[in-house]
Amino acid sequence: MSVKVADLLWEMLVNAGVKRCYGIVGDALNPVIDALRRNGKIELIHVRHEEYGAFAAVAEAYFTGNPVVVCGTAGPGVVHLFNGLMDARKEGAPVIAIAGDVETSLMDTAALEELNPHKFFEAASLYTGRVVNPEQARAVFHTAILTAILEKGPTVISLPGDIASADAATHSTGITIPATPVLRPSDADLNQLVSMIDIAKTVAIFGGDGCREAHDEVVELARRLKAPVGFALRGKQWLEHDNPNAVGMTGLLGYGGAFGAINDAELLLMLGTDFPFSEFLPGESVKKVQIDKNPKHIGRRTAVDLGLVGDIKATVSALLERVHDKPDSRFLDKHIADTNSFHELLQHYVEKGPGIKPIRPEFLAATLSDVASDDAMFFADTGTAVIWLARHIKGGRNRRLFGSFSWASMANAAPNAFGAQLAYPGRQTIALCGDGGFTMQGMGDLLTQVQRKTPVVQVILNNDSLDFVNIEQQESGIVPFGVDFKNPNFAKVAEAMGAKGIRIEEPADVKEALAEALAYKNGPVVVDAVVDPFALSLPSHVPFHTVKGYTLSLAKQVLSGRMDSVIKTMERNVRLI
Ligand SMILES: Cc1ncc(C[n+]2csc(CCOP(=O)(O)OP(=O)(O)O)c2C)c(N)n1
């Protein structure tokens, strides 16, 4: 049998390490999927919504580092992939989209389902190739694959059905993935950094996702410099565990002494972070050095005094050979003490949790953290779930914490956990879902999990509202509006769909119910946890405009006759209970 363009594509993807393709077939994609079936080495994960597949692919690609394929057919199918591809772009996940395209004879004729991939994918894709001739195919496939892997992000192969089923112009399917080079600043630049460190009386470190491979090096540097280590949400899982100098996070979800440490230090080392909230970073009173392998990150969130390009592991290793220890630990001790006292505040609703109904989300998340295994993978929906993940789910050397942290899409957690479960079968994969998020996307594809008997645990924060936006609106001084809805009993819905459903209304049942959910291995579990919609969270550093916004919103709510919700908000957040 002759080799078709689509056969060439799948064989090249196999050779690049692709194991799964998430998506929905049809129309332009049919010859492509027929070739996948013939090839037999890549599994098609047939989802009910292309976006769900894309978010699953992001988690698989981010954690394994392997390229993962998603597919959608021309027009609407392709459009459904977009949000997940934006997420792949922001989280740095090598996802390759095979986008069905109209027949070449119909291009640019406003045909049914026609979409110009170059225009449409521009914001998301690192490279988009539209294959209009079999002669082009190998080069386009090769570029899309290598770009996704080496630049860690999404690429798009737009493939019309007539070209997919045409004879390939070559049988060459080999693909060589170059190893990642070691990247670090020059000796002269490192020496300049060493002198800045030597001059500074106090040094703080602030790290992000770029510290992924560098836990031990950063912790050792912090130990020698007596430097507190704060982190962005994307750095938490890499820097918090096994780190006596950890002082928590800054930003809107902030906790611990991170904000103070970063702003009080004489010198701040920003390591592998593109933390976007500039107002939480220090101004000119603190000298700043930023190190990142991506030069575009340097200086864009705050002006820096020195910018160095390098991998954090390689750069900090080289620095450790040159840097002089600092003997004075008073700065570190102060910020560790601040961190400990904030921790006590955070524990309030955890410790009181067994006696408070509706269930406090802090207590739910902390209990989940306690009962989960040491290598559990946690995923949080954008919404209040991220807050509780950041503050109450403990990381660890083998634990993983993930979400749509940089793109901030809703409804990511269930598909993320599904993708992770396929990549790491048997490992605990836990999605902390908003009720808005779960009904937006998780519910339809619960059927996919049921069909595949995938043991994903989704814990739904059932608070009958888009609670995060509720808080956001109050912070900005407006009366909450458009945020309430009515939920079904998700446990019963799950049971009707063939999953295991567990509903928790009583705080006393939380631990046992979560343990039961985690022990279940025959398929997906939905834990419907009825939580307090009035639970608020304030960052460890509260900007003035937030306080002003809350005061204004509460006043407006009183004036518009919502006294009861104001009282509940106050009562449940000033530690009266
Ligand atoms: C796709 C999408 N739509 C809207 C938003 C804006 N948004 C951010 S959080 C949020 C509320 C999430 O509500 P829910 O999933 O119920 O979680 P909760 O905050 O109540 O825990 C919304 C609407 C978004 N980030 N993404």
XYZ file of C-alpha atoms and ligand atoms in Angstrom:
603
model
C 0.000 0.000 0.000
C 1.259 3.468 -0.797
C 2.256 5.800 2.010
C -0.127 8.727 2.395
C 0.705 12.149 3.791
C -1.291 11.280 6.930
C 0.751 8.055 7.370
C 3.926 10.097 7.202
C 2.549 12.443 9.844
C 1.709 9.760 12.405
C 4.974 7.907 11.908
C 6.931 11.109 12.477
C 4.874 11.811 15.595
C 5.562 8.275 16.858
C 9.267 8.833 16.268
C 9.081 12.074 18.244
C 7.647 10.247 21.266
C 3.926 11.017 20.970
C 1.770 8.466 22.797
C -1.704 9.990 22.697
C -3.949 12.112 20.518
C -6.963 13.756 22.212
C -9.830 15.005 20.106
C -12.930 14.455 18.039
C -12.997 13.085 14.494
C -15.102 14.081 11.478
C -15.120 15.729 8.078
C -11.654 16.889 7.090
C -10.039 14.775 9.805
C -11.454 11.427 8.686
C -8.510 10.442 6.452
C -6.107 11.602 9.177
C -7.787 9.464 11.808
C -7.979 6.542 9.408
C -4.194 6.730 9.124
C -3.875 6.862 12.942
C -5.916 3.655 13.110
C -3.654 2.016 10.508
C -0.553 3.144 12.339
C -1.760 1.721 15.673
C 1.047 3.145 17.831
C -0.694 6.277 19.073
C -3.839 6.017 21.162
C -6.832 8.133 20.174
C -8.480 9.560 23.269
C -11.950 10.273 22.038
C -13.282 13.091 24.223
C -16.716 14.745 24.170
C -15.339 18.278 23.822
C -12.129 19.233 22.042
C -11.244 21.781 24.721
C -11.311 19.067 27.367
C -8.846 17.090 25.259
C -6.602 20.121 24.914
C -6.458 20.710 28.689
C -5.756 17.011 29.244
C -2.929 17.246 26.717
C -1.468 20.299 28.464
C -1.098 18.424 31.764
C 0.359 15.339 30.089
C 2.798 17.394 28.007
C 3.834 19.692 30.857
C 4.654 16.872 33.243
C 6.123 14.293 30.883
C 7.901 16.756 28.607
C 6.788 14.550 25.707
C 4.860 16.075 22.838
C 1.131 15.337 22.940
C -1.262 15.661 20.020
C -4.745 17.149 19.962
C -7.046 17.177 16.981
C -10.198 18.926 15.869
C -11.903 19.065 12.555
C -12.143 22.083 10.246
C -13.850 25.182 11.615
C -15.804 24.571 14.839
C -13.717 21.600 15.991
C -10.565 23.625 15.569
C -12.088 26.595 17.406
C -12.815 24.373 20.418
C -9.096 23.618 20.729
C -8.083 27.230 21.027
C -8.472 27.870 24.751
C -6.415 24.806 25.622
C -3.713 25.836 23.173
C -3.498 29.252 24.797
C -3.051 27.433 28.078
C -0.280 25.288 26.550
C 1.418 28.457 25.371
C 1.288 30.081 28.791
C 2.173 26.990 30.821
C 4.944 25.903 28.450
C 3.529 22.554 27.313
C 4.571 20.905 24.024
C 1.181 20.289 22.402
C 0.821 19.712 18.669
C -2.603 20.446 17.194
C -3.702 18.711 14.050
C -6.328 21.050 12.701
C -8.593 19.716 9.994
C -8.808 22.090 7.040
C -11.118 22.456 4.058
C -10.082 20.842 0.769
C -7.411 22.848 -1.058
C -9.824 23.463 -3.959
C -12.105 25.358 -1.537
C -9.557 27.511 0.260
C -10.346 31.221 0.413
C -13.848 30.730 -0.980
C -15.772 31.199 2.291
C -16.550 27.477 2.209
C -18.456 25.654 4.947
C -16.246 25.315 8.067
C -13.423 27.230 6.458
C -11.066 29.037 8.827
C -7.717 30.590 8.045
C -5.391 28.833 10.500
C -2.665 31.463 10.256
C -5.027 34.188 11.375
C -6.977 32.123 13.850
C -4.098 30.545 15.762
C -1.822 33.546 15.729
C -2.100 34.350 19.447
C -1.636 30.772 20.620
C 0.653 28.962 18.228
C 4.440 29.108 18.119
C 4.346 27.793 14.571
C 1.446 27.179 12.198
C 1.940 25.233 8.987
C -0.829 24.825 6.396
C -0.121 21.842 4.187
C -1.382 22.518 0.670
C 0.970 20.214 -1.214
C 2.442 16.778 -0.296
C 5.905 18.117 -1.158
C 5.694 20.458 1.837
C 4.452 17.894 4.323
C 7.669 16.525 5.810
C 9.169 19.959 6.416
C 5.974 21.306 7.988
C 5.552 18.258 10.247
C 9.186 18.390 11.270
C 9.062 22.090 12.109
C 5.829 21.759 14.090
C 7.177 18.843 16.119
C 10.579 20.333 16.858
C 9.211 23.770 17.686
C 6.707 22.322 20.173
C 9.369 20.257 21.914
C 12.253 22.714 21.926
C 10.300 25.897 22.549
C 7.843 24.157 24.879
C 4.533 25.337 23.555
C 1.764 24.649 21.059
C 2.163 24.358 17.312
C -0.459 23.741 14.636
C -0.497 21.552 11.556
C -3.430 22.549 9.387
C -4.200 19.595 7.168
C -6.880 19.468 4.447
C -8.457 16.050 3.875
C -7.380 15.881 0.206
C -3.721 16.402 1.127
C -3.907 13.989 4.087
C -5.052 11.223 1.733
C -2.648 12.113 -1.088
C 0.481 10.008 -1.686
C 3.432 11.184 0.402
C 6.325 12.719 -1.538
C 8.865 11.034 0.741
C 9.045 7.983 3.002
C 11.525 9.597 5.342
C 10.012 9.692 8.823
C 13.126 9.940 11.010
C 13.254 12.771 13.477
C 16.111 13.717 15.752
C 15.349 15.743 18.836
C 18.457 17.696 19.841
C 19.350 17.498 23.524
C 18.793 20.646 25.548
C 22.051 22.604 25.843
C 23.430 23.819 29.155
C 22.852 27.551 29.296
C 24.510 29.847 31.786
C 25.894 33.405 31.924
C 29.546 34.139 31.205
C 32.151 34.086 33.998
C 32.399 37.879 33.890
C 28.639 38.253 34.410
C 28.675 35.726 37.235
C 31.494 37.636 38.902
C 29.459 40.825 38.697
C 26.588 39.001 40.369
C 28.893 37.702 43.091
C 30.068 41.232 43.882
C 26.464 42.457 44.118
C 25.703 39.616 46.518
C 28.831 40.343 48.558
C 27.941 44.022 48.933
C 24.328 43.390 49.979
C 23.733 42.901 53.698
C 20.509 41.024 53.078
C 19.438 38.900 50.122
C 16.047 37.405 49.296
C 15.190 34.909 46.585
C 11.982 34.807 44.562
C 11.509 31.823 42.249
C 9.115 30.571 39.600
C 8.602 27.666 37.248
C 12.154 28.049 35.954
C 13.337 26.495 39.242
C 11.712 23.215 38.204
C 14.953 21.244 38.025
C 16.837 23.348 40.525
C 15.385 22.716 43.984
C 18.597 21.515 45.586
C 20.776 24.247 44.095
C 18.412 27.084 45.088
C 17.962 25.709 48.608
C 21.722 25.456 49.011
C 22.231 29.004 47.733
C 19.569 30.234 50.178
C 21.219 28.362 53.034
C 24.587 29.933 52.295
C 23.239 33.458 51.822
C 20.790 33.189 54.760
C 18.189 34.237 52.212
C 14.458 33.729 52.631
C 12.915 32.020 49.586
C 9.555 33.268 48.353
C 7.864 31.999 45.234
C 5.221 32.625 42.635
C 2.414 30.070 42.366
C 4.294 28.340 39.554
C 7.372 28.066 41.743
C 5.617 26.707 44.827
C 5.810 23.047 43.903
C 9.501 23.267 43.116
C 10.712 25.421 46.026
C 8.532 25.021 49.091
C 9.167 21.440 50.108
C 12.282 20.429 52.026
C 13.302 24.066 52.271
C 13.898 25.561 55.734
C 14.153 29.052 54.172
C 10.740 28.935 52.463
C 8.614 31.992 53.288
C 5.543 31.398 51.122
C 4.014 33.192 48.188
C 3.404 36.799 47.339
C 0.601 38.164 45.177
C -3.156 38.028 45.569
C -2.974 34.460 46.843
C 0.014 35.323 48.994
C 0.725 33.839 52.393
C 3.641 33.791 54.785
C 6.464 36.307 54.927
C 7.272 36.400 51.207
C 5.984 39.908 50.514
C 7.944 41.368 53.429
C 11.127 39.466 52.661
C 11.149 40.463 49.014
C 10.452 44.110 49.740
C 12.787 44.477 52.731
C 15.895 42.837 51.268
C 18.790 44.890 49.974
C 19.137 42.551 47.032
C 16.474 40.392 45.400
C 17.383 37.445 43.182
C 14.505 36.653 40.817
C 15.035 33.142 39.539
C 13.103 31.698 36.587
C 10.005 33.772 37.169
C 7.788 35.900 34.978
C 5.467 36.718 37.904
C 2.966 39.141 36.341
C 1.750 41.169 39.333
C 4.271 44.006 39.359
C 2.588 45.751 42.299
C 3.773 42.940 44.558
C 7.394 43.309 43.443
C 9.665 45.898 45.028
C 10.468 49.243 43.451
C 13.796 51.031 43.262
C 14.583 50.716 46.967
C 15.621 47.093 46.373
C 18.370 46.081 43.946
C 17.163 43.315 41.645
C 18.887 40.645 39.636
C 16.798 38.509 37.315
C 17.980 35.209 35.857
C 15.909 33.387 33.262
C 16.552 31.154 30.284
C 14.047 33.222 28.335
C 15.628 36.648 27.739
C 12.192 38.176 27.069
C 11.248 37.719 30.710
C 14.043 39.892 31.972
C 12.958 43.275 33.272
C 9.454 43.180 31.870
C 7.566 43.072 35.192
C 9.885 45.366 37.077
C 13.089 47.184 36.167
C 16.155 45.179 37.185
C 19.735 46.160 37.950
C 21.236 43.080 36.330
C 19.672 40.600 33.921
C 21.322 37.266 33.158
C 20.276 34.585 30.701
C 20.653 31.028 31.902
C 19.010 27.885 33.242
C 18.518 28.221 36.956
C 20.136 24.878 37.756
C 23.278 25.519 35.716
C 23.549 29.170 36.723
C 23.030 28.629 40.446
C 25.479 25.684 40.392
C 28.119 27.960 38.881
C 27.251 30.661 41.397
C 27.645 28.263 44.310
C 31.282 27.759 43.325
C 31.966 31.484 43.629
C 29.661 32.964 46.216
C 30.734 33.781 49.810
C 28.587 32.665 52.736
C 26.768 35.273 54.788
C 27.075 34.790 58.536
C 24.192 36.965 59.776
C 20.847 35.173 59.912
C 18.728 37.915 61.553
C 16.961 38.917 58.317
C 16.113 35.302 57.564
C 14.963 34.635 61.135
C 12.601 37.606 61.082
C 10.884 36.515 57.888
C 10.688 32.898 58.964
C 9.010 34.101 62.178
C 6.534 36.161 60.101
C 5.858 33.093 57.986
C 5.178 30.986 61.047
C 2.772 33.486 62.531
C 0.870 33.792 59.241
C 0.725 30.014 59.154
C -1.097 30.075 62.490
C -3.686 32.423 60.990
C -4.106 30.105 58.019
C -4.685 27.191 60.348
C -7.613 28.853 62.105
C -10.348 27.482 59.847
C -8.487 24.222 59.427
C -8.422 23.555 63.153
C -11.955 24.818 63.764
C -13.134 23.080 60.592
C -14.566 19.911 62.165
C -17.099 22.067 64.047
C -18.181 24.454 61.265
C -21.066 23.883 58.854
C -21.229 24.590 55.932
C -17.811 23.036 55.468
C -14.945 25.514 55.347
C -12.961 25.077 52.112
C -9.721 25.569 54.068
C -10.565 22.513 56.172
C -11.582 20.496 53.123
C -8.355 21.281 51.258
C -6.100 20.702 54.271
C -7.775 17.360 54.967
C -7.411 16.369 51.315
C -3.730 17.209 51.539
C -3.370 15.041 54.638
C -5.102 11.964 53.251
C -3.562 12.042 49.748
C -0.449 10.038 48.950
C 3.069 11.464 48.854
C 3.147 11.338 45.080
C -0.365 12.653 44.433
C -0.907 15.102 41.579
C -3.283 17.956 42.417
C -5.003 20.153 39.870
C -7.028 23.259 40.689
C -9.684 25.026 38.679
C -9.254 28.739 38.222
C -11.481 30.112 40.956
C -11.281 29.754 44.698
C -9.859 26.233 44.227
C -6.507 27.813 43.318
C -6.485 29.773 46.563
C -7.083 26.682 48.666
C -4.548 24.693 46.638
C -1.926 27.397 47.107
C -2.538 27.698 50.831
C -3.558 24.301 52.079
C -2.294 21.584 49.756
C 1.196 20.653 50.825
C 3.716 19.971 48.098
C 6.533 17.485 48.393
C 9.432 16.128 46.400
C 7.107 13.813 44.490
C 3.844 15.715 44.715
C 2.704 17.879 41.852
C 0.493 20.980 41.814
C -0.854 22.354 38.575
C -3.528 24.552 37.096
C -4.157 27.182 34.488
C -1.884 29.376 36.529
C -0.705 31.725 33.797
C -3.662 31.666 31.387
C -6.291 31.424 34.152
C -9.019 29.643 32.256
C -11.883 28.108 34.204
C -12.624 24.390 33.961
C -9.070 23.137 33.575
C -8.703 20.871 36.590
C -10.798 17.834 35.616
C -9.263 17.523 32.133
C -5.768 18.219 33.530
C -6.215 15.396 36.037
C -7.566 13.098 33.327
C -4.516 13.721 31.107
C -2.194 13.173 34.059
C -3.943 9.904 34.947
C -3.432 8.610 31.410
C 0.238 9.565 31.544
C 0.802 8.178 35.055
C -1.695 5.336 35.432
C -2.523 4.421 39.003
C -1.055 7.549 40.562
C -3.535 9.661 42.531
C -4.747 12.460 40.269
C -7.036 14.841 42.083
C -8.981 17.732 40.582
C -10.177 20.462 42.907
C -13.045 21.828 40.831
C -15.280 24.854 41.082
C -18.953 24.084 40.642
C -18.906 26.633 37.793
C -15.843 24.962 36.309
C -17.159 21.433 36.638
C -20.480 22.286 34.983
C -18.699 24.277 32.285
C -16.590 21.385 31.093
C -16.002 18.547 33.558
C -19.473 17.102 33.502
C -19.788 16.152 29.826
C -16.437 14.438 29.703
C -17.049 12.638 32.974
C -18.569 10.200 30.493
C -15.156 9.791 28.863
C -13.637 8.949 32.242
C -16.469 6.520 32.987
C -16.044 4.780 29.650
C -12.304 4.401 30.182
C -12.671 3.619 33.916
C -10.080 6.308 34.661
C -9.605 6.688 38.426
C -9.616 10.481 38.609
C -10.945 12.035 41.811
C -12.771 15.320 41.255
C -13.622 17.203 44.418
C -16.236 19.870 43.705
C -16.378 22.999 45.844
C -20.141 23.237 45.746
C -20.810 26.832 46.791
C -23.665 27.650 44.372
C -21.697 30.524 42.912
C -18.844 31.808 40.807
C -17.298 32.574 44.146
C -13.969 33.910 42.970
C -15.736 36.568 40.930
C -17.980 37.262 43.890
C -14.851 38.065 45.933
C -13.313 39.973 43.020
C -16.402 42.172 42.685
C -16.378 42.957 46.401
C -12.675 43.765 46.277
C -13.321 46.302 43.575
C -16.132 47.896 45.545
C -19.170 46.661 43.630
C -22.194 44.672 44.714
C -21.840 41.005 43.679
C -23.960 40.407 40.572
C -24.342 37.582 38.049
C -22.480 35.143 40.234
C -25.168 32.917 41.792
C -26.634 29.704 40.423
C -28.353 26.561 41.619
C -26.580 23.237 41.522
C -27.900 19.707 41.372
C -26.658 17.036 43.762
C -23.443 16.280 41.846
C -22.996 12.932 43.564
C -26.347 11.743 42.220
C -25.582 13.111 38.752
C -22.251 11.283 38.822
C -23.902 8.015 39.866
C -26.434 8.387 37.046
C -23.531 8.820 34.623
C -21.798 5.677 35.886
C -19.187 7.281 38.150
C -18.855 6.917 41.886
C -20.570 9.817 43.638
C -19.985 10.926 47.221
C -21.745 13.904 48.772
C -20.330 15.583 51.862
C -22.458 18.003 53.848
C -21.192 17.302 57.369
C -17.718 18.456 58.400
C -17.368 15.335 60.493
C -17.568 13.215 57.309
C -14.874 15.047 55.350
C -11.878 12.877 56.163
C -13.568 9.535 55.716
C -15.297 10.582 52.497
C -12.079 11.841 50.929
C -10.211 8.707 51.961
C -12.990 6.593 50.411
C -12.757 8.589 47.180
C -8.987 8.171 46.970
C -9.195 4.453 47.667
C -11.606 3.840 44.792
C -9.727 2.521 41.761
C -12.440 1.268 39.430
C -13.161 4.543 37.715
C -13.812 8.228 38.284
C -15.129 9.648 41.532
C -17.061 12.854 42.044
C -16.988 14.233 45.568
C -19.716 16.832 45.936
C -18.551 18.920 48.899
C -21.062 21.509 50.056
C -18.796 24.345 51.188
C -19.255 27.769 52.704
C -19.816 30.335 49.927
C -18.951 33.122 52.354
C -15.364 31.979 52.993
C -13.060 34.821 52.045
C -9.349 34.825 51.551
C -7.127 37.827 51.899
C -3.486 37.935 50.807
C -0.783 38.173 53.454
C -0.144 41.665 52.139
C -3.430 43.477 51.492
C -3.105 46.375 49.087
C -4.980 49.515 50.179
C -7.346 49.416 47.191
C -8.552 45.963 48.274
C -9.513 47.141 51.752
C -11.201 50.182 50.247
C -13.069 48.003 47.740
C -14.371 45.622 50.380
C -15.542 48.430 52.613
C -17.321 50.088 49.713
C -18.937 46.879 48.518
C -20.150 45.912 51.974
C -21.614 49.413 52.410
C -23.357 49.191 49.030
C -24.714 45.755 49.886
C -26.194 47.080 53.124
C -27.796 49.956 51.226
C -29.240 47.597 48.621
C -30.903 45.427 51.255
C -28.384 42.571 51.461
C -27.666 42.968 55.149
C -27.892 39.214 55.766
C -25.096 38.374 53.336
C -22.924 41.160 54.767
C -23.424 39.755 58.264
C -22.581 36.235 57.072
C -19.432 37.466 55.334
C -18.294 39.334 58.434
C -19.281 36.640 60.877
C -17.586 33.857 58.975
C -14.332 35.624 58.276
C -13.360 37.481 61.394
C -12.774 34.265 63.253
C -15.973 34.522 65.279
C -16.417 30.903 64.318
C -13.392 30.435 30.599
C -13.447 31.482 31.673
N -14.561 32.192 31.861
C -14.628 33.124 32.842
C -13.547 33.355 33.651
C -13.604 34.397 34.780
N -13.625 33.681 36.063
C -12.518 33.439 36.794
S -12.812 32.565 38.156
C -14.443 32.483 37.835
C -15.387 31.818 38.792
C -15.155 30.373 38.925
O -16.270 29.833 39.591
P -16.329 28.344 40.065
O -15.784 27.443 39.016
O -17.677 28.072 40.541
O -15.305 28.317 41.273
P -15.399 29.095 42.679
O -14.652 30.371 42.500
O -16.836 29.290 43.018
O -14.719 28.187 43.628
C -14.754 33.153 36.650
C -16.121 33.316 36.093
C -12.373 32.602 33.389
N -11.267 32.765 34.094
N -12.366 31.655 32.423
